[in-house]
Short mmCIF file of C-alpha atoms and ligand atoms in Angstrom, two decimals:
data_model
loop_
_atom_site.label_atom_id
_atom_site.label_comp_id
_atom_site.label_asym_id
_atom_site.label_seq_id
_atom_site.Cartn_x
_atom_site.Cartn_y
_atom_site.Cartn_z
CA MET N 1 90.23 83.87 114.45
CA PHE N 2 87.03 82.45 113.05
CA THR N 3 86.61 83.00 109.36
CA SER N 4 83.69 81.84 107.26
CA VAL N 5 84.21 79.63 104.23
CA SER N 6 83.68 82.69 102.01
CA GLU N 7 86.33 84.66 103.85
CA ALA N 8 88.72 81.74 103.65
CA ILE N 9 88.26 81.75 99.86
CA LEU N 10 88.87 85.51 99.63
CA LEU N 11 91.97 85.15 101.80
CA LYS N 12 93.07 82.14 99.75
CA HIS N 13 93.25 79.82 102.70
CA GLY N 14 92.76 76.05 102.67
CA LEU N 15 91.24 74.67 99.49
CA ARG N 16 91.56 77.99 97.70
CA SER N 17 95.27 78.26 98.39
CA ASP N 18 97.35 79.53 95.48
CA ARG N 19 99.84 76.80 96.23
CA ILE N 20 97.32 74.32 94.84
CA TRP N 21 95.80 76.22 91.94
CA THR N 22 98.93 77.75 90.48
CA SER N 23 100.67 74.40 90.15
CA LYS N 24 101.71 74.08 86.51
CA PHE N 25 99.35 71.21 85.86
CA LEU N 26 96.20 72.74 87.36
CA TYR N 27 96.71 76.32 86.20
CA ARG N 28 96.91 75.35 82.56
CA SER N 29 94.10 72.83 82.70
CA ILE N 30 90.33 72.92 82.67
CA PHE N 31 90.51 72.66 86.48
CA ARG N 32 91.16 76.37 86.67
CA HIS N 33 87.41 76.76 86.33
CA ILE N 34 87.19 75.61 89.96
CA PRO N 35 88.98 78.58 91.60
CA LEU N 36 87.27 80.86 89.08
CA PHE N 37 83.93 79.51 90.18
CA LEU N 38 84.77 79.74 93.90
CA ASP N 39 86.13 83.29 93.61
CA THR N 40 83.22 84.51 91.50
CA TYR N 41 80.74 82.97 93.91
CA VAL N 42 82.30 84.83 96.86
CA LEU N 43 82.88 88.12 95.03
CA MET N 44 79.22 88.27 94.01
CA LYS N 45 78.40 88.09 97.75
CA SER N 46 81.23 90.09 99.30
CA GLN N 47 80.28 93.24 97.38
CA TYR N 48 77.29 93.42 99.80
CA TRP N 49 79.17 92.63 103.02
CA SER N 50 79.37 95.11 105.91
CA ARG N 51 82.08 97.74 105.71
CA GLU N 52 83.64 96.31 108.84
CA ARG N 53 83.94 92.90 107.26
CA ILE N 54 85.40 94.24 104.01
CA GLU N 55 87.94 96.33 105.88
CA ARG N 56 88.96 93.38 108.01
CA ILE N 57 89.57 91.35 104.84
CA GLN N 58 91.64 94.21 103.42
CA ASP N 59 93.75 94.34 106.58
CA GLU N 60 94.39 90.61 106.35
CA ARG N 61 95.34 90.87 102.70
CA LEU N 62 97.69 93.82 103.34
CA LYS N 63 99.36 91.94 106.18
CA ASP N 64 99.85 88.96 103.90
CA LEU N 65 101.24 91.17 101.11
CA PHE N 66 103.69 92.93 103.45
CA HIS N 67 104.88 89.56 104.64
CA HIS N 68 105.58 88.48 101.06
CA VAL N 69 107.28 91.62 99.76
CA THR N 70 110.37 90.74 101.77
CA HIS N 71 111.14 88.35 98.89
CA VAL N 72 111.61 91.35 96.60
CA PRO N 73 114.92 93.25 97.09
CA TYR N 74 113.44 96.59 95.98
CA TRP N 75 110.64 96.39 98.56
CA ARG N 76 112.97 95.14 101.26
CA ASP N 77 114.96 98.37 100.76
CA VAL N 78 111.84 100.55 100.71
CA PHE N 79 110.53 99.00 103.94
CA ASN N 80 113.88 99.39 105.67
CA THR N 81 114.20 103.03 104.63
CA ALA N 82 110.63 103.81 105.67
CA GLY N 83 111.36 102.44 109.14
CA VAL N 84 108.32 100.24 109.46
CA ASP N 85 108.19 97.23 111.75
CA ALA N 86 106.00 94.25 112.38
CA SER N 87 104.32 95.79 115.43
CA MET N 88 102.49 98.35 113.27
CA SER N 89 99.02 97.80 111.85
CA PRO N 90 98.83 97.22 108.07
CA ARG N 91 97.28 100.66 107.48
CA GLU N 92 99.93 102.33 109.64
CA ILE N 93 102.63 100.63 107.58
CA LEU N 94 100.93 101.72 104.37
CA SER N 95 100.79 105.35 105.48
CA LYS N 96 104.55 105.34 106.16
CA LEU N 97 105.46 104.01 102.72
CA PRO N 98 106.39 106.41 99.92
CA VAL N 99 104.38 106.80 96.74
CA THR N 100 105.65 104.55 93.94
CA LEU N 101 105.98 106.28 90.59
CA LYS N 102 106.19 104.33 87.38
CA LYS N 103 109.46 106.07 86.57
CA ALA N 104 110.98 104.65 89.78
CA LEU N 105 110.47 101.15 88.36
CA VAL N 106 111.21 101.73 84.67
CA GLY N 107 114.74 100.71 83.82
CA LYS N 108 115.38 98.89 87.13
CA ARG N 109 116.91 95.43 86.86
CA MET N 110 114.20 92.79 86.87
CA ASP N 111 115.84 90.72 89.61
CA TYR N 112 115.80 93.79 91.84
CA ILE N 113 112.08 94.53 91.52
CA THR N 114 110.72 90.96 91.36
CA ASP N 115 110.43 87.84 93.46
CA ALA N 116 112.76 85.45 91.59
CA SER N 117 111.02 82.36 92.96
CA LEU N 118 107.81 83.27 91.09
CA LEU N 119 109.25 84.05 87.66
CA ALA N 120 108.30 80.65 86.26
CA LYS N 121 104.69 81.27 87.23
CA SER N 122 104.37 84.74 85.75
CA ASP N 123 103.49 86.36 82.45
CA PRO N 124 105.24 89.40 81.03
CA ASP N 125 103.30 92.47 80.01
CA TYR N 126 103.98 96.11 79.21
CA THR N 127 102.24 99.42 78.95
CA SER N 128 102.88 101.21 75.72
CA GLY N 129 102.81 104.58 77.44
CA SER N 130 101.66 107.31 75.07
CA THR N 131 104.37 109.45 76.66
CA GLY N 132 107.86 108.04 76.95
CA LYS N 133 109.23 104.51 77.13
CA PRO N 134 107.24 101.29 77.49
CA PHE N 135 107.09 99.92 81.02
CA HIS N 136 107.73 96.17 81.27
CA PHE N 137 106.25 94.36 84.23
CA LEU N 138 105.14 90.91 85.36
CA GLN N 139 101.85 89.52 86.58
CA ASP N 140 101.95 86.19 88.37
CA TRP N 141 99.36 83.44 88.19
CA HIS N 142 98.16 84.16 91.74
CA ALA N 143 97.02 87.55 90.47
CA SER N 144 95.66 86.33 87.13
CA LEU N 145 93.59 83.65 88.78
CA ARG N 146 91.86 86.12 91.09
CA SER N 147 91.59 88.66 88.28
CA PHE N 148 89.58 86.20 86.16
CA ALA N 149 86.85 86.32 88.81
CA VAL N 150 87.16 90.07 89.35
CA THR N 151 86.47 90.62 85.65
CA GLU N 152 83.73 88.01 85.67
CA ARG N 153 81.94 90.02 88.37
CA ILE N 154 82.27 93.22 86.33
CA PHE N 155 80.31 91.65 83.48
CA ARG N 156 77.76 89.93 85.72
CA SER N 157 77.00 93.25 87.41
CA THR N 158 75.38 94.42 84.19
CA GLY N 159 72.64 91.89 84.93
CA LYS N 160 73.06 90.39 81.44
CA ARG N 161 74.61 87.02 80.58
CA PHE N 162 75.85 86.98 77.00
CA PRO N 163 79.14 86.17 75.31
CA ILE N 164 81.64 89.01 75.71
CA VAL N 165 83.14 90.34 72.51
CA TYR N 166 86.44 91.82 73.51
CA MET N 167 87.94 94.29 71.02
CA ARG N 168 91.67 94.31 71.56
CA ALA N 169 94.98 94.92 69.87
CA ARG N 170 96.72 92.26 71.99
CA PRO N 171 95.72 89.75 74.69
CA ARG N 172 95.58 90.70 78.32
CA ASN N 173 96.54 88.68 81.40
CA GLY N 174 93.84 88.08 83.95
CA PHE N 175 90.84 88.78 81.72
CA THR N 176 88.00 86.31 82.12
CA PHE N 177 88.52 83.32 79.83
CA TYR N 178 85.01 82.13 80.33
CA ARG N 179 82.53 82.84 77.46
CA HIS N 180 84.58 85.55 75.85
CA VAL N 181 85.30 86.04 72.16
CA TRP N 182 88.42 87.91 71.26
CA PHE N 183 87.98 90.32 68.36
CA TYR N 184 91.37 91.43 67.14
CA ILE N 185 91.61 95.02 65.98
CA ARG N 186 94.84 96.79 65.19
CA GLY N 187 93.58 100.15 66.31
CA TYR N 188 91.07 102.92 66.33
CA ASN N 189 91.52 103.74 62.65
CA SER N 190 90.99 100.17 61.47
CA ILE N 191 87.46 99.91 62.87
CA ARG N 192 85.89 101.42 59.76
CA HIS N 193 87.58 98.74 57.62
CA ARG N 194 86.22 95.93 59.80
CA VAL N 195 82.53 96.70 59.53
CA ASN N 196 81.84 93.51 57.57
CA ASP N 197 83.49 91.43 60.30
CA PHE N 198 81.24 93.05 62.86
CA LYS N 199 78.20 92.26 60.70
CA GLU N 200 79.33 88.64 60.48
CA LEU N 201 79.79 88.54 64.25
CA GLY N 202 76.27 89.89 64.67
CA ARG N 203 75.00 87.03 62.51
CA GLN N 204 76.92 84.42 64.52
CA LEU N 205 75.90 85.80 67.91
CA ARG N 206 72.34 86.54 66.90
CA LYS N 207 71.02 86.28 70.45
CA GLY N 208 73.23 89.11 71.51
CA PHE N 209 76.60 89.93 73.01
CA ILE N 210 78.34 92.27 75.40
CA LEU N 211 80.67 94.56 73.51
CA TYR N 212 83.81 95.60 75.37
CA GLY N 213 86.64 97.85 74.23
CA TYR N 214 88.38 101.18 74.66
CA THR N 215 85.96 104.10 74.83
CA SER N 216 87.20 105.64 71.59
CA TRP N 217 86.76 102.31 69.78
CA VAL N 218 83.20 101.74 70.91
CA VAL N 219 82.28 105.34 70.02
CA GLU N 220 83.89 104.88 66.60
CA LEU N 221 81.99 101.65 65.99
CA ALA N 222 78.77 103.48 66.88
CA ARG N 223 79.68 106.15 64.33
CA GLN N 224 80.19 103.53 61.63
CA MET N 225 76.94 101.78 62.54
CA GLU N 226 75.04 105.06 62.27
CA LYS N 227 76.72 106.07 59.03
CA LEU N 228 76.10 102.73 57.30
CA GLY N 229 72.76 101.98 58.94
CA ILE N 230 73.97 98.75 60.56
CA GLU N 231 72.29 97.09 63.53
CA LEU N 232 74.19 94.76 65.86
CA PRO N 233 72.69 92.80 68.78
CA VAL N 234 74.74 94.67 71.43
CA ARG N 235 73.00 93.92 74.75
CA VAL N 236 75.53 95.83 76.82
CA ALA N 237 78.38 98.11 75.78
CA MET N 238 81.28 98.19 78.22
CA VAL N 239 84.13 100.65 77.93
CA ALA N 240 87.33 101.29 79.82
CA GLY N 241 86.90 104.42 81.94
CA GLU N 242 88.79 107.27 80.38
CA HIS N 243 87.25 109.95 78.26
CA LEU N 244 83.67 108.87 78.40
CA THR N 245 81.66 112.04 78.17
CA GLU N 246 77.95 112.09 78.89
CA SER N 247 77.29 112.91 75.28
CA ASP N 248 79.38 109.93 74.10
CA ARG N 249 77.49 107.69 76.51
CA ALA N 250 74.14 108.92 75.22
CA TYR N 251 75.33 108.59 71.61
CA VAL N 252 76.50 104.97 71.97
CA GLU N 253 73.33 104.00 73.84
CA ARG N 254 71.13 105.59 71.18
CA VAL N 255 72.91 104.19 68.11
CA MET N 256 73.54 100.70 69.54
CA LYS N 257 70.17 100.62 71.31
CA THR N 258 71.93 99.40 74.40
CA GLU N 259 73.01 100.33 77.93
CA LEU N 260 76.58 101.43 78.47
CA PHE N 261 78.76 100.67 81.50
CA THR N 262 82.29 101.76 82.23
CA LEU N 263 85.01 100.02 84.11
CA TYR N 264 88.17 101.36 85.63
CA ALA N 265 91.35 99.49 84.86
CA SER N 266 95.00 99.82 84.05
CA ARG N 267 97.37 97.21 82.69
CA GLU N 268 99.70 97.25 85.70
CA VAL N 269 97.16 97.15 88.53
CA GLY N 270 94.29 95.43 86.81
CA PHE N 271 90.56 95.86 87.04
CA LEU N 272 89.97 98.36 89.82
CA GLY N 273 86.37 99.41 89.48
CA TYR N 274 83.07 98.67 87.86
CA GLU N 275 79.78 100.41 87.35
CA CYS N 276 76.67 99.07 89.06
CA GLU N 277 73.16 99.22 87.63
CA LEU N 278 72.85 102.76 89.07
CA HIS N 279 76.00 103.70 87.15
CA ASN N 280 78.16 104.41 90.17
CA MET N 281 81.76 103.18 90.00
CA HIS N 282 82.43 100.68 92.79
CA ILE N 283 86.01 99.85 93.70
CA SER N 284 87.03 96.18 93.64
CA GLU N 285 88.15 96.40 97.25
CA GLU N 286 88.81 92.67 97.52
CA TRP N 287 91.44 93.09 94.80
CA ALA N 288 93.04 96.43 95.65
CA TYR N 289 93.38 99.06 98.32
CA VAL N 290 92.68 102.43 96.72
CA GLU N 291 93.62 105.78 98.29
CA VAL N 292 92.89 109.33 97.18
CA VAL N 293 95.70 111.56 98.46
CA ASP N 294 96.72 115.22 98.65
CA GLU N 295 99.99 116.84 97.55
CA ASN N 296 101.73 115.47 100.69
CA ASN N 297 100.56 111.93 99.85
CA LEU N 298 98.20 111.89 102.83
CA PRO N 299 94.79 110.25 102.37
CA LEU N 300 91.99 112.76 101.79
CA PRO N 301 88.55 112.48 103.36
CA PRO N 302 85.68 111.43 101.08
CA GLY N 303 84.41 114.18 98.80
CA ARG N 304 87.83 115.75 98.22
CA GLU N 305 89.57 115.40 94.88
CA GLY N 306 93.10 114.06 94.77
CA ARG N 307 95.56 111.69 93.12
CA ILE N 308 94.69 108.00 93.11
CA LEU N 309 97.15 105.49 94.65
CA VAL N 310 96.68 101.76 94.28
CA THR N 311 97.97 98.79 96.24
CA THR N 312 97.06 95.41 94.77
CA PHE N 313 96.91 92.35 96.98
CA ASP N 314 97.61 89.45 94.64
CA ASN N 315 100.55 90.20 92.39
CA ARG N 316 103.43 88.82 94.41
CA VAL N 317 106.07 88.55 91.70
CA MET N 318 106.13 92.32 91.24
CA PRO N 319 104.09 94.08 93.91
CA PHE N 320 102.54 97.47 93.30
CA ILE N 321 102.21 99.35 96.57
CA ARG N 322 100.92 102.93 96.79
CA TYR N 323 101.37 103.01 93.05
CA GLU N 324 100.55 106.30 91.42
CA ILE N 325 98.32 105.36 88.55
CA GLY N 326 98.24 108.86 87.09
CA ASP N 327 94.56 109.60 87.65
CA THR N 328 92.66 111.95 89.88
CA GLY N 329 89.36 111.18 91.54
CA VAL N 330 87.01 111.65 94.45
CA MET N 331 86.01 108.92 96.87
CA THR N 332 82.41 108.79 98.03
CA ASP N 333 81.61 107.63 101.53
CA SER N 334 77.84 107.37 101.42
CA LEU N 335 76.62 103.91 100.49
CA CYS N 336 75.27 103.37 97.00
CA ALA N 337 71.54 102.78 96.74
CA CYS N 338 72.20 99.58 94.76
CA GLY N 339 73.05 97.89 98.08
CA ARG N 340 76.71 97.22 97.32
CA THR N 341 78.94 98.28 100.18
CA LEU N 342 82.13 98.63 98.16
CA ARG N 343 83.12 102.29 98.12
CA THR N 344 82.48 104.34 95.00
CA LEU N 345 84.89 106.56 93.15
CA THR N 346 84.30 109.38 90.70
CA PHE N 347 87.04 109.53 88.15
CA LYS N 348 88.15 113.10 87.45
CA GLY N 349 90.82 112.76 84.82
CA ARG N 350 94.35 111.73 84.08
CA THR N 351 97.03 113.86 85.67
CA THR N 352 99.04 113.33 82.50
CA GLU N 353 96.26 114.90 80.51
CA LEU N 354 96.34 118.32 82.01
CA ILE N 355 97.08 121.09 79.56
CA GLU N 356 99.45 123.62 81.10
CA LEU N 357 99.11 127.19 79.91
CA GLU N 358 100.46 130.65 80.66
CA ASP N 359 99.91 132.16 84.14
CA SER N 360 100.12 128.62 85.66
CA ARG N 361 96.66 127.87 84.34
CA THR N 362 95.87 124.19 83.79
CA VAL N 363 92.90 122.77 81.95
CA SER N 364 91.80 119.17 82.08
CA LEU N 365 91.53 117.47 78.74
CA LEU N 366 88.36 115.88 80.04
CA ASP N 367 86.67 119.30 80.32
CA ILE N 368 87.47 119.97 76.68
CA ALA N 369 86.16 116.54 75.69
CA TYR N 370 82.90 117.31 77.51
CA ALA N 371 82.52 120.64 75.75
CA LEU N 372 83.31 119.28 72.29
CA GLY N 373 80.86 116.43 72.84
CA SER N 374 77.95 118.71 72.02
CA TYR N 375 79.46 119.43 68.60
CA ARG N 376 79.28 115.88 67.31
CA ASP N 377 77.90 116.94 63.91
CA SER N 378 80.73 119.42 63.45
CA ILE N 379 83.69 117.42 64.75
CA ARG N 380 83.94 113.71 64.07
CA GLN N 381 87.45 113.28 65.48
CA TYR N 382 89.91 115.71 66.98
CA GLN N 383 93.43 116.01 68.25
CA ILE N 384 94.70 119.01 70.18
CA ILE N 385 98.35 119.81 69.57
CA GLN N 386 99.86 122.37 71.90
CA THR N 387 102.62 124.17 70.00
CA GLY N 388 103.35 126.88 72.60
CA LYS N 389 102.15 128.17 75.94
CA VAL N 390 98.98 129.61 74.43
CA SER N 391 99.05 128.32 70.86
CA PHE N 392 97.30 125.24 69.59
CA VAL N 393 96.67 123.36 66.39
CA MET N 394 93.25 121.70 66.40
CA LYS N 395 93.38 118.78 64.02
CA VAL N 396 89.84 117.90 63.10
CA VAL N 397 87.99 115.42 60.93
CA PRO N 398 85.11 117.77 60.14
CA GLY N 399 81.46 116.84 60.13
CA SER N 400 78.72 118.36 57.98
CA SER N 401 78.16 121.44 60.17
CA PHE N 402 81.77 122.34 60.91
CA ASP N 403 81.83 125.54 58.84
CA ALA N 404 78.57 126.75 60.34
CA HIS N 405 79.90 126.30 63.88
CA LYS N 406 83.52 127.31 63.41
CA GLU N 407 83.10 130.71 65.06
CA SER N 408 81.37 129.36 68.14
CA LEU N 409 84.02 126.61 68.38
CA ASP N 410 86.71 129.30 68.34
CA ALA N 411 84.93 131.16 71.11
CA LEU N 412 84.49 127.94 73.09
CA MET N 413 88.21 127.14 72.97
CA VAL N 414 89.12 130.66 74.11
CA ARG N 415 86.71 130.34 77.01
CA LEU N 416 88.03 126.88 77.97
CA LEU N 417 91.73 127.48 77.51
CA HIS N 418 92.97 131.03 77.86
CA PRO N 419 91.86 134.54 76.83
CA ARG N 420 94.99 134.99 74.70
CA VAL N 421 94.93 131.56 73.11
CA ARG N 422 95.68 131.22 69.40
CA ILE N 423 93.91 128.35 67.65
CA GLN N 424 94.76 127.14 64.20
CA TRP N 425 92.23 124.68 62.76
CA GLU N 426 93.60 121.98 60.51
CA LEU N 427 91.06 119.88 58.64
CA THR N 428 92.03 116.32 57.77
CA GLY N 429 90.54 113.01 56.69
CA THR N 430 92.16 110.88 59.37
CA ILE N 431 94.04 111.29 62.65
CA PRO N 432 96.78 108.76 63.48
CA GLU N 433 96.28 106.52 66.52
CA ALA N 434 98.70 105.68 69.33
CA LYS N 435 100.87 102.53 69.27
CA SER N 436 98.34 100.90 71.59
CA GLY N 437 95.63 101.53 69.00
CA LYS N 438 93.83 104.12 71.14
CA ALA N 439 92.82 107.49 69.83
CA VAL N 440 95.21 110.31 70.79
CA TYR N 441 93.42 113.47 71.88
CA PHE N 442 96.30 115.61 73.04
CA ILE N 443 99.95 116.10 72.14
CA ARG N 444 102.31 118.57 73.77
CA ASP N 445 104.65 119.63 71.00
CA PHE N 446 106.94 122.15 72.68
CA GLU N 447 109.43 122.36 75.53
CA ASN N 448 107.99 124.07 78.58
CA LYS N 449 110.97 126.08 79.80
CA SER N 450 109.31 128.00 82.59
ZN1 LIG E 501 75.98 100.86 93.24
#
């Protein structure tokens, strides 16, 4: 079949073959700018291609992936059990495969869930997992190489070209290595002690920079900037998707005098989505096949909310296929007015962040975050601890107007949670962060024995 040069690059044929660029010599050398350049060049174009063309590329990439997973014992077993065969189309095969839960992979022997021949060309990583054990996984160089360009496109889509200041607790595989400055931060609570370092950074990067970090970190930095009257040349603020309320977005934009964009990513499956200039979240469909499914794991039509499943094309050492990322969302089918043809997704929340109450009532933590967002002067930080089916401790770092608003906050929580809810407010100076350094908004501190 005829493929254009651009398609050949996306499909990693010919000159863009991974066989060449993941050789030990080239991958670790300055030559890795070449595939980065080629991939970025094509990805900047392919986001505007026809749907038909994008879907054809996805089919090719799925076919290629399914061919490769036979090197992984775990996937060989899954494919055999699912009863799929080579005569089926890639999407048919996909629909027959079960959903992969993280807990199905945690604790499995590495040689069972990986392609042994790629171990030498892979980097280890783990998710700290705010609930439960860390999950150790591998990302191979094939995936990292493509991911460099996927992340490069995310930043270029802001329309601004500045150095990227990346606030992180530890490095991350597959993040663009080109023009980025790594700003090490232990965690959320250390930001207020690093204000002088930020000021120094502002002096060094006087012409401006793109600030990227967890949502809670960027919001916290804005708080410190406002409190201390500091200005930094932040041209774009970029945050990782979760927990960005409209009021947080407006707050960061006002204090930092900047425009804020979100991206959608997870450590295991990489950089899945990015916001365009119209602030719609486009899926990186050249990198991953994303499904929104119902309770029977069947794909839902656009406009219906469901669980998000992800299949990534490039990570061959440890494939993630129909991987349940733990989020819910809604896929949009209408094309975005920005001209990009990549489908858009509205993130609805993390399934792990649903608060379960009496009478099988569940409340999304995101809804509470939205509501509390309009009480910024009363609540500077919060953590909701569920101590029983309808009892909660609200740990709060109070702001100046907390006392004045306490009654309406009580009423708000009753309205949001449950008519019989009991709230105990606990005022504190600081709220501990998670191991990853992120802020922790919710803790379930009781056994649900229903
Ligand atoms: Zn758009």
